[in-house]
Coordinates of C-alpha atoms and ligand atoms in Angstrom, one line a residue:
M22 CA 149.1 119.7 123.2
T23 CA 146.8 122.5 123.5
A24 CA 144.4 123.4 126.4
A25 CA 141.2 125.5 126.7
T26 CA 138.5 126.0 129.3
F27 CA 134.7 126.2 128.5
D28 CA 131.7 126.3 130.8
V29 CA 130.4 123.1 129.3
V30 CA 132.2 120.2 127.4
V31 CA 130.1 117.9 125.4
I32 CA 131.5 114.5 124.2
G33 CA 129.6 113.3 121.0
A34 CA 128.0 115.6 118.5
G35 CA 125.0 113.4 117.6
P36 CA 121.5 114.9 117.7
V37 CA 121.5 114.9 121.5
G38 CA 125.0 116.5 121.9
E39 CA 124.1 119.2 119.4
N40 CA 120.9 119.9 121.2
V41 CA 122.4 120.2 124.6
A42 CA 125.3 122.4 123.3
D43 CA 122.8 124.7 121.7
R44 CA 120.6 124.9 124.9
V45 CA 123.6 125.9 127.1
V46 CA 124.8 128.5 124.6
Q47 CA 121.3 130.0 124.5
G48 CA 121.5 130.2 128.2
G49 CA 124.7 132.3 127.9
L50 CA 127.4 129.7 128.7
S51 CA 130.3 128.7 126.4
V52 CA 130.6 125.1 125.1
A53 CA 132.9 122.9 123.2
I54 CA 131.6 119.7 121.6
I55 CA 134.0 116.8 120.6
E56 CA 133.1 114.5 117.7
S57 CA 135.2 111.5 116.5
E58 CA 133.1 110.8 113.4
L59 CA 130.4 113.0 111.7
V60 CA 128.7 115.8 113.2
G61 CA 125.1 114.8 113.3
G62 CA 125.7 111.2 114.8
E63 CA 124.1 107.9 114.0
C64 CA 120.6 109.3 113.3
S65 CA 121.6 111.5 110.3
Y66 CA 123.7 109.2 108.4
W67 CA 123.2 105.6 109.4
A68 CA 119.9 105.4 111.4
C69 CA 116.7 107.5 111.3
M70 CA 117.1 109.5 108.2
P71 CA 118.6 107.0 105.6
T72 CA 116.4 104.0 106.8
K73 CA 113.2 106.1 106.7
A74 CA 114.3 107.3 103.2
L75 CA 114.6 103.6 102.2
L76 CA 111.1 102.8 103.4
R77 CA 109.2 105.8 102.2
D78 CA 108.8 105.2 98.4
A79 CA 107.5 101.6 99.0
A80 CA 105.0 103.0 101.5
A81 CA 103.7 105.6 99.1
L82 CA 103.3 103.1 96.3
R83 CA 101.4 100.8 98.6
A84 CA 99.0 103.6 99.7
V85 CA 98.5 104.4 96.0
R86 CA 97.7 100.8 95.2
Q87 CA 94.9 100.8 97.9
L88 CA 93.0 103.3 95.9
P89 CA 91.7 101.9 92.6
G90 CA 91.6 105.2 90.7
A91 CA 95.1 106.2 91.6
A92 CA 96.5 102.6 91.3
A93 CA 95.4 102.8 87.7
A94 CA 97.9 105.6 87.2
V95 CA 100.8 103.3 88.5
T96 CA 102.2 101.3 85.6
G97 CA 105.8 100.7 86.5
T98 CA 107.8 99.3 89.4
L99 CA 109.8 101.0 92.1
D100 CA 112.8 102.8 90.8
V101 CA 115.5 101.4 93.2
N102 CA 118.2 103.8 92.0
A103 CA 116.0 106.7 92.5
V104 CA 115.2 105.5 96.1
L105 CA 119.0 105.1 96.8
T106 CA 119.7 108.5 95.5
R107 CA 117.1 110.2 97.5
R108 CA 118.4 108.2 100.5
D109 CA 121.9 109.6 99.9
Q110 CA 120.4 113.1 99.9
F111 CA 118.7 112.4 103.2
A112 CA 122.0 111.2 104.6
S113 CA 123.7 114.5 103.3
N114 CA 125.8 112.2 101.1
W115 CA 127.7 111.3 104.5
S116 CA 129.1 114.9 104.6
D117 CA 128.7 116.9 107.8
D118 CA 129.4 120.3 106.1
G119 CA 125.9 121.5 106.8
Q120 CA 125.8 120.6 110.4
V121 CA 129.4 121.9 111.0
A122 CA 128.0 125.3 109.6
W123 CA 125.1 125.1 112.0
L124 CA 127.4 124.5 115.0
N125 CA 129.4 127.6 113.8
S126 CA 126.3 129.7 113.5
A127 CA 125.1 128.6 116.9
G128 CA 128.3 129.7 118.6
I129 CA 129.4 126.1 119.6
T130 CA 133.1 125.3 119.2
L131 CA 133.8 122.0 117.5
V132 CA 136.8 119.9 118.4
R133 CA 137.4 117.0 116.1
G134 CA 138.7 113.8 117.8
H135 CA 138.0 111.1 120.3
G136 CA 137.0 112.4 123.6
R137 CA 138.1 110.8 126.9
I138 CA 137.5 111.8 130.5
S139 CA 141.0 112.4 132.0
G140 CA 140.1 113.8 135.4
P141 CA 137.4 115.9 137.3
R142 CA 135.8 118.3 134.7
T143 CA 138.5 117.4 132.2
V144 CA 138.3 115.8 128.9
T145 CA 141.1 115.1 126.4
A146 CA 140.3 115.1 122.6
T147 CA 142.7 113.1 120.5
A148 CA 142.4 114.1 116.8
A149 CA 143.1 111.7 113.9
D150 CA 146.6 113.1 113.5
G151 CA 147.5 112.6 117.1
T152 CA 147.0 116.1 118.3
V153 CA 145.7 116.2 121.8
T154 CA 143.6 119.1 123.1
T155 CA 142.7 119.3 126.9
L156 CA 139.4 120.7 127.6
T157 CA 138.3 121.8 131.1
A158 CA 134.8 122.5 132.0
R159 CA 133.8 125.1 134.6
H160 CA 130.4 123.6 135.2
A161 CA 129.6 120.3 133.4
V162 CA 130.8 117.6 131.1
V163 CA 128.1 115.9 129.1
V164 CA 128.5 112.4 127.6
A165 CA 126.3 112.0 124.6
T166 CA 128.3 109.4 122.8
G167 CA 125.4 107.3 121.7
S168 CA 125.3 103.6 121.0
S169 CA 126.7 101.0 118.3
A170 CA 125.3 97.7 117.1
A171 CA 126.0 94.8 119.4
L172 CA 126.9 91.6 117.8
P173 CA 125.8 88.3 119.5
A174 CA 128.2 85.5 120.2
I175 CA 127.5 83.2 117.1
S176 CA 130.2 81.0 115.9
G177 CA 131.8 82.5 112.7
L178 CA 129.8 85.5 112.8
T179 CA 132.6 88.1 112.7
D180 CA 134.4 86.1 109.9
V181 CA 131.5 86.6 107.4
Q182 CA 131.7 90.4 107.9
P183 CA 128.0 90.8 108.6
W184 CA 126.1 94.0 107.9
T185 CA 125.1 96.1 110.9
S186 CA 122.4 98.7 110.7
R187 CA 125.1 100.9 109.2
E188 CA 125.6 98.9 106.2
A189 CA 121.9 98.3 105.8
A190 CA 121.2 102.1 105.9
S191 CA 124.0 103.0 103.5
A192 CA 124.2 100.0 101.0
R193 CA 124.8 100.9 97.4
T194 CA 123.3 97.8 96.0
I195 CA 120.4 95.7 97.0
P196 CA 121.4 92.0 97.7
G197 CA 119.4 89.3 96.0
R198 CA 119.1 87.4 99.2
L199 CA 119.3 89.0 102.5
A200 CA 119.2 87.3 105.9
I201 CA 118.4 89.3 109.0
I202 CA 119.1 88.2 112.5
G203 CA 116.9 90.1 115.0
G204 CA 113.2 90.6 115.1
G205 CA 113.1 94.0 116.8
V206 CA 112.5 97.4 115.2
V207 CA 115.6 97.5 113.1
G208 CA 115.2 93.9 111.9
T209 CA 111.5 94.3 110.9
E210 CA 112.0 97.8 109.3
M211 CA 114.9 96.5 107.2
A212 CA 113.0 93.4 106.3
T213 CA 110.2 95.7 105.0
A214 CA 112.4 98.0 103.1
Y215 CA 114.7 95.4 101.5
S216 CA 111.9 93.1 100.5
A217 CA 110.2 96.1 98.9
L218 CA 113.5 97.0 97.1
G219 CA 113.8 93.5 95.6
S220 CA 115.7 91.3 98.1
T221 CA 114.4 87.8 99.1
V222 CA 114.5 88.2 102.8
T223 CA 114.6 85.8 105.7
L224 CA 113.9 87.3 109.1
I225 CA 115.3 85.1 112.0
A226 CA 114.3 85.9 115.5
R227 CA 114.9 84.1 118.8
N228 CA 112.1 85.7 120.9
G229 CA 109.4 86.4 118.4
I230 CA 108.8 89.4 116.2
L231 CA 108.6 92.8 117.8
P232 CA 108.2 91.4 121.3
N233 CA 108.1 94.7 123.1
V234 CA 104.8 95.9 121.3
E235 CA 101.2 94.7 122.0
P236 CA 101.0 91.1 120.4
Y237 CA 98.2 92.2 118.1
A238 CA 100.3 94.9 116.6
A239 CA 103.2 92.5 115.8
E240 CA 100.8 90.1 114.3
Y241 CA 99.8 92.6 111.6
V242 CA 103.5 93.1 110.7
V243 CA 104.2 89.4 110.7
E244 CA 101.3 88.6 108.3
S245 CA 102.2 91.5 106.0
L246 CA 105.9 90.5 105.9
T247 CA 104.9 87.0 105.1
D248 CA 102.4 88.1 102.4
S249 CA 105.1 90.0 100.8
G250 CA 107.4 87.0 100.6
V251 CA 109.5 87.4 103.6
R252 CA 110.4 84.1 105.3
V253 CA 109.7 84.9 109.0
L254 CA 111.4 82.4 111.5
A255 CA 110.1 83.8 114.8
H256 CA 111.6 81.3 117.2
A257 CA 114.9 80.2 115.8
S258 CA 118.4 80.7 117.0
P259 CA 121.5 80.7 114.6
T260 CA 124.4 78.5 116.0
L261 CA 126.8 78.8 113.1
V262 CA 127.6 81.2 110.3
A263 CA 130.0 80.8 107.4
R264 CA 130.7 82.5 104.0
D265 CA 131.8 80.2 101.1
A266 CA 134.3 80.9 98.3
S267 CA 131.3 82.1 96.0
G268 CA 130.5 84.7 98.6
S269 CA 127.2 83.2 99.9
V270 CA 126.5 83.2 103.5
H271 CA 125.1 80.1 105.2
I272 CA 123.4 80.5 108.5
T273 CA 122.8 77.2 110.5
L274 CA 119.8 77.4 113.0
D275 CA 119.5 75.4 116.2
D276 CA 117.1 72.9 114.5
G277 CA 119.7 72.2 111.7
T278 CA 117.9 74.3 109.1
V279 CA 120.5 76.2 106.9
I280 CA 119.6 79.6 105.4
D281 CA 121.5 80.8 102.4
A282 CA 122.0 84.5 101.7
D283 CA 124.2 87.0 99.9
E284 CA 124.4 89.3 102.9
L285 CA 123.6 88.9 106.5
L286 CA 122.3 91.8 108.6
V287 CA 122.7 91.5 112.4
A288 CA 120.2 93.6 114.3
T289 CA 120.2 92.2 117.8
G290 CA 120.5 95.3 119.9
R291 CA 122.8 98.1 120.9
K292 CA 125.8 98.6 123.1
P293 CA 126.9 101.9 124.7
N294 CA 129.8 103.9 123.3
T295 CA 131.7 104.0 126.5
D296 CA 134.5 101.5 125.9
D297 CA 137.3 104.1 125.8
L298 CA 135.7 107.0 127.5
G299 CA 137.8 107.1 130.6
L300 CA 135.0 105.9 132.8
D301 CA 137.6 104.5 135.2
E302 CA 138.4 108.1 136.2
V303 CA 135.1 108.4 137.7
G304 CA 135.0 104.9 139.2
L305 CA 132.7 103.3 136.6
P306 CA 133.4 100.2 134.4
A307 CA 134.4 100.8 130.9
G308 CA 131.7 99.7 128.4
S309 CA 128.8 100.3 130.7
W310 CA 125.6 102.1 130.1
L311 CA 125.4 105.2 132.3
S312 CA 122.7 105.5 135.0
V313 CA 121.4 109.1 135.6
D314 CA 119.4 110.8 138.3
D315 CA 116.2 112.8 137.5
T316 CA 118.2 115.7 136.2
L317 CA 120.3 113.4 134.0
R318 CA 123.5 113.5 136.2
V319 CA 125.5 110.3 136.1
T320 CA 125.2 107.9 139.2
D321 CA 126.9 104.8 140.3
A322 CA 125.3 101.4 140.9
S323 CA 124.1 102.6 144.3
G324 CA 122.5 105.6 142.8
T325 CA 125.1 108.0 144.3
L326 CA 126.1 111.0 142.1
V327 CA 129.4 110.5 140.4
G328 CA 132.1 113.2 141.4
D329 CA 130.0 116.3 142.7
G330 CA 127.5 116.1 140.0
W331 CA 129.5 117.5 137.1
L332 CA 128.9 114.6 134.8
Y333 CA 125.8 114.2 132.8
A334 CA 124.7 111.5 130.3
L335 CA 122.1 112.0 127.7
G336 CA 120.7 110.1 124.8
D337 CA 121.2 106.4 123.8
V338 CA 124.2 106.2 126.2
N339 CA 121.8 106.3 129.4
R340 CA 119.6 103.6 128.0
R341 CA 116.4 105.4 129.0
A342 CA 114.8 105.5 125.5
L343 CA 117.0 104.8 122.5
L344 CA 115.2 107.3 120.3
T345 CA 116.3 110.6 118.7
H346 CA 113.3 112.7 119.9
Q347 CA 113.6 111.4 123.5
G348 CA 117.4 112.1 123.6
K349 CA 116.7 115.6 122.5
Y350 CA 114.0 116.1 125.0
Q351 CA 116.6 115.0 127.7
A352 CA 119.0 117.5 126.0
R353 CA 116.5 120.3 126.5
A354 CA 116.0 119.4 130.2
A355 CA 119.7 118.9 130.9
G356 CA 120.8 122.1 129.0
S357 CA 118.3 124.1 131.1
V358 CA 119.3 122.6 134.4
I359 CA 123.1 123.1 133.7
V360 CA 122.4 126.7 133.0
A361 CA 120.3 127.0 136.1
R362 CA 122.9 125.4 138.3
A363 CA 125.8 127.5 136.7
L364 CA 123.7 130.8 137.4
G365 CA 122.7 129.6 140.8
A366 CA 119.0 129.7 139.7
A367 CA 116.3 127.6 141.2
V368 CA 116.2 123.9 140.0
D369 CA 112.8 122.5 139.3
D370 CA 113.4 118.7 139.6
T371 CA 109.8 117.8 140.5
P372 CA 108.0 115.3 138.3
W373 CA 107.2 117.1 135.0
G374 CA 109.3 120.0 136.1
L375 CA 111.3 122.0 133.6
H376 CA 114.6 120.2 134.5
T377 CA 113.4 116.6 134.7
A378 CA 112.9 114.2 131.7
T379 CA 109.7 112.8 133.3
A380 CA 108.3 111.7 130.0
D381 CA 111.1 109.1 129.6
K382 CA 109.3 106.9 132.1
R383 CA 105.8 107.8 131.2
A384 CA 105.1 108.9 127.8
V385 CA 107.7 107.8 125.2
P386 CA 106.3 107.8 121.7
Q387 CA 107.6 105.5 119.0
V388 CA 106.7 104.8 115.4
I389 CA 107.8 101.6 113.8
F390 CA 107.8 102.2 110.0
T391 CA 107.0 98.7 109.0
D392 CA 104.1 97.7 106.7
P393 CA 101.7 98.5 108.4
E394 CA 103.1 101.1 110.8
I395 CA 103.0 100.8 114.5
A396 CA 102.6 103.8 116.7
T397 CA 103.1 103.4 120.5
V398 CA 103.2 105.8 123.4
G399 CA 103.7 104.9 127.1
H400 CA 102.8 101.5 128.6
T401 CA 101.9 98.2 127.0
V402 CA 99.8 95.7 129.0
A403 CA 103.1 93.9 129.9
T404 CA 105.0 97.0 131.0
A405 CA 102.1 98.3 133.0
A406 CA 101.8 95.0 134.8
K407 CA 105.6 95.2 135.6
A408 CA 105.2 98.8 136.9
G409 CA 102.2 97.6 139.2
L410 CA 99.7 99.8 137.5
R411 CA 96.0 98.7 137.7
V412 CA 94.9 99.1 134.1
R413 CA 92.3 98.0 131.7
S414 CA 92.7 97.7 128.0
V415 CA 90.2 98.7 125.2
E416 CA 90.8 98.0 121.6
Y417 CA 89.0 98.9 118.4
N418 CA 89.1 97.6 114.7
L419 CA 90.5 100.6 112.7
G420 CA 88.9 99.1 109.6
S421 CA 85.6 100.0 111.1
V422 CA 86.4 103.6 111.4
A423 CA 84.9 105.7 108.6
G424 CA 87.9 107.9 108.1
A425 CA 90.2 104.9 107.9
A426 CA 88.0 103.0 105.4
L427 CA 88.0 106.2 103.2
H428 CA 91.8 106.4 103.6
A429 CA 92.4 103.1 101.7
D430 CA 90.4 100.4 100.4
G431 CA 90.6 97.3 102.6
Y432 CA 92.1 99.3 105.5
A433 CA 93.2 96.9 108.2
G434 CA 94.5 97.9 111.6
R435 CA 93.8 98.0 115.3
A436 CA 94.2 100.5 118.1
G437 CA 94.2 100.2 121.8
L438 CA 94.2 102.4 125.0
L439 CA 95.4 101.4 128.4
I440 CA 93.5 103.2 131.1
N441 CA 94.8 103.5 134.6
E442 CA 91.8 102.4 136.8
D443 CA 93.0 104.6 139.7
T444 CA 93.5 107.9 137.9
N445 CA 91.0 107.3 134.9
T446 CA 93.8 108.5 132.6
V447 CA 95.3 107.0 129.5
V448 CA 98.8 105.4 130.2
G449 CA 99.4 103.6 127.0
F450 CA 98.3 103.8 123.4
T451 CA 99.1 101.4 120.5
A452 CA 97.8 101.6 116.9
V453 CA 98.9 99.5 113.9
G454 CA 97.6 100.2 110.5
P455 CA 98.6 102.3 107.3
D456 CA 99.6 105.8 108.2
V457 CA 98.9 105.6 111.9
A458 CA 102.2 107.5 112.7
E459 CA 100.4 110.7 112.9
L460 CA 98.1 109.5 115.6
T461 CA 101.0 109.4 117.8
H462 CA 101.1 112.9 119.2
A463 CA 97.5 113.0 120.2
A464 CA 98.2 110.0 122.5
T465 CA 101.4 111.6 123.7
I466 CA 99.5 114.7 124.8
A467 CA 96.8 112.7 126.5
I468 CA 99.3 110.7 128.3
A469 CA 101.8 113.5 129.2
G470 CA 98.9 115.8 130.1
E471 CA 97.3 113.0 132.3
V472 CA 94.0 114.2 130.8
P473 CA 91.1 112.4 132.6
L474 CA 88.9 110.4 130.3
D475 CA 85.8 112.5 130.9
R476 CA 87.7 115.5 129.5
L477 CA 89.1 113.5 126.6
W478 CA 85.5 113.0 125.7
H479 CA 85.5 116.6 124.7
A480 CA 88.5 116.3 122.3
V481 CA 86.4 115.7 119.3
P482 CA 88.1 114.0 116.4
A483 CA 87.6 115.6 113.0
Y484 CA 85.3 113.7 110.6
P485 CA 86.3 111.6 108.4
T486 CA 89.8 111.0 109.7
I487 CA 91.6 108.0 111.2
S488 CA 91.7 109.9 114.5
E489 CA 88.0 109.0 114.9
V490 CA 89.3 105.9 116.5
W491 CA 89.8 108.0 119.6
L492 CA 86.1 108.5 119.9
R493 CA 85.4 104.8 119.3
L494 CA 87.9 103.8 122.0
L495 CA 86.4 106.2 124.4
E496 CA 82.9 104.8 123.6
T497 CA 84.2 101.3 124.0
A498 CA 85.7 102.3 127.5
A499 CA 82.5 103.7 128.6
R500 CA 80.5 100.5 128.0
Ligands
LIG21 C1 118.7 101.6 112.1 C2 118.3 102.5 113.1 C3 117.2 103.3 112.8 C4 116.7 104.3 113.8 N1 115.6 105.0 113.5 C5 115.2 105.9 114.4 C6 113.9 106.6 114.1 O1 113.4 106.5 113.0 N2 113.5 107.6 115.0 C7 114.2 107.7 116.2 O2 113.8 108.6 116.9 N3 115.4 107.0 116.5 C8 115.9 106.1 115.6 N4 116.9 105.4 115.8 C9 117.6 105.6 117.2 C10 118.5 106.9 116.9 O3 119.4 106.7 115.9 C11 119.3 107.1 118.3 O4 118.4 107.2 119.2 C12 120.0 108.5 118.2 O5 120.9 108.6 117.1 C13 120.8 108.7 119.6 O6 121.4 109.9 119.5 P1 122.7 110.2 120.3 O7 123.0 111.7 120.1 O8 122.4 109.8 121.7 O9 123.8 109.2 119.7 P2 124.4 109.1 118.3 O10 123.5 109.5 117.3 O11 125.0 107.7 118.3 O12 125.6 110.1 118.3 C14 126.8 110.0 119.2 C15 127.8 110.7 118.6 O13 128.9 110.6 119.5 C16 130.2 110.3 118.8 N5 131.1 109.7 119.6 C17 131.0 108.5 120.3 N6 132.1 108.4 121.2 C18 132.9 109.4 121.1 C19 134.0 109.8 121.8 N7 134.6 109.1 122.7 N8 134.5 111.0 121.4 C20 133.9 111.8 120.5 N9 132.8 111.5 119.8 C21 132.3 110.3 120.2 C22 129.8 109.4 117.6 O14 130.6 109.5 116.6 C23 128.4 110.1 117.2 O15 128.5 111.0 116.3 C24 117.4 104.4 115.0 C25 118.6 103.7 115.3 C26 119.0 102.8 114.3 C27 120.2 101.9 114.7

C-alpha cells in the first residue's frame, strides 16, 4: 500500500478527465488521474472516433455519386478492409501509449487501477495486480468515470452475448445479417455504417426512430435507411432472444414476428459508471447518475452539496449531455473553478460566467452522422414547450438553397429555427441533409450569444454555400 497527496484527484481518464486534469495543472495545481482501462476513454477507442471512421468512407462515396462527373470516376465498391484498417488507426489500434505520453508531457500523474472513494477527499486506486494506492486530495476529487451500455430486460438477451456499441465500433468482420435494438443515435448511426459496409440490417425501435430530434429530421433518415435496404421497425418490442446451434440469433417481437440475424447490437441507452465507486461514503446510492450544481459540484437528491463541496462530477456521469465536446466544456469550467477556489480567487458562477457550464442547458450542439446527417443545437419544439418557452418555428427546404443544390445533385434536406418570441433570439436549430454538420457552429454561436434576430440579419452567408439557408430562414421568419 502506498499513499500520496495531490491538490486534485481525478477518477477516469476519458476525454473529460484528461481535460480537467490539464486545466488544473495549467492553473498551477498538482493532479493525479486514475484509469482502470485505456487512457482516452470510450470516445477514443469505442465511440466517437471508431464509429465516425466506420461511417466516413461511405459518406464520401455517396457525395461523389451525387455529382455525375465525379461519379463517372468511381468504378469499384467500398473496400471494407481499408475502412476497417483506417478505423483501427483512428482507434490508435487500442493502445493508449500516445495519450499516456501526452499525460506525462502535461505534468499529470497517471495511476493505473480502479478508483474508489474511500473517505472525505480520499480515493483508493486498486491496480490489476492488487496493489493499492491511497490518494488524498487537498482541494477536490473529480469523478469523470463516464458511462457504459445499458442492456434492457429482454428474456435470453445476455445468453446470446449481444454486441454493445463497443463491439460495433471495434468489430473485425462485418456480419451478413445485423439486427439492432434501439432507434437512437447509436442505433441509427450503426445501421447506416453496417448497411454501407455490406450487412443486411434490421433496426428495431420501441418508441420510433430518433425520437429526440424534430420529426421532420428523423423522417429523412428513416427514408434513406429504408431506401438503402435497412428494414426499419419503428414501433416494435423484442420479447425473447435466443441463439441457435448454428450461431444465428432469433429475436421474437411482441407481435410474434421473428427476426433472424448473425449478430445482435443492443443500443438502448447508457448507465453511469458508478457501481463500484464508493458513493456510499458520501451518502449516495451506488450506480446512480451524479447530480451537480452550477459549478459542477456533486449534490444529493435535495440539491444539497455533498461533503463540503470537494466532490465534482463531469462528463457522461452527470448526465447533462452525453457528448465528448460538452463534457470537455464542463472540464474547462470545473478546472477553472477548482483552481479559483484553491487559490481563494473570485468565483464567477453567474449564467454564462467562466465557472458555470451554462451552455449545457441552452446551447448543446450535436451531429448525428447518419445519411443524411442531422445537426441540432439547443431546443426542439418539444423541449422548448417542456421548458415553458414561447417559441415559433420556421423551416426551409434546403434543396431550394442555391449553395446546397450546387453541392450535390438532388440535394434533399430541411432546416429549422426556433425563435423565442419574448427575446427575439434563436433558441433551437435543426438541419438535416448531406454535409450539414458544418452548419452547427453558426447556430451554436447564435444561440449561446443570444444574438437578436435583427442583428443576425447582418450575418451575411457567403454565396453559394449551404449556409445561405440562414438567410432564407430569417426571411421566412420576417414574413
Ligand atoms: C457509439 C458511440 C458513439 C459516440 N459518438 C460520439 C460523437 O461522435 N461525438 C460525441 O461528442 N460523443 C459521442 N459519443 C459520446 C462520448 O463517447 C461520451 O460522451 C464521452 O466518451 C464521455 O467522456 P467521459 O470522459 O465522460 O467518459 P468516458 O469516455 O466513458 O471515460 C471514462 C473513463 O473512466 C474510466 N473509469 C470508469 N470507472 C473508473 C474507476 N472506478 N476507476 C478508474 N477509471 C474508471 C473508464 O475506463 C474510462 O476510460 C458516443 C458514444 C457512443 C457510445
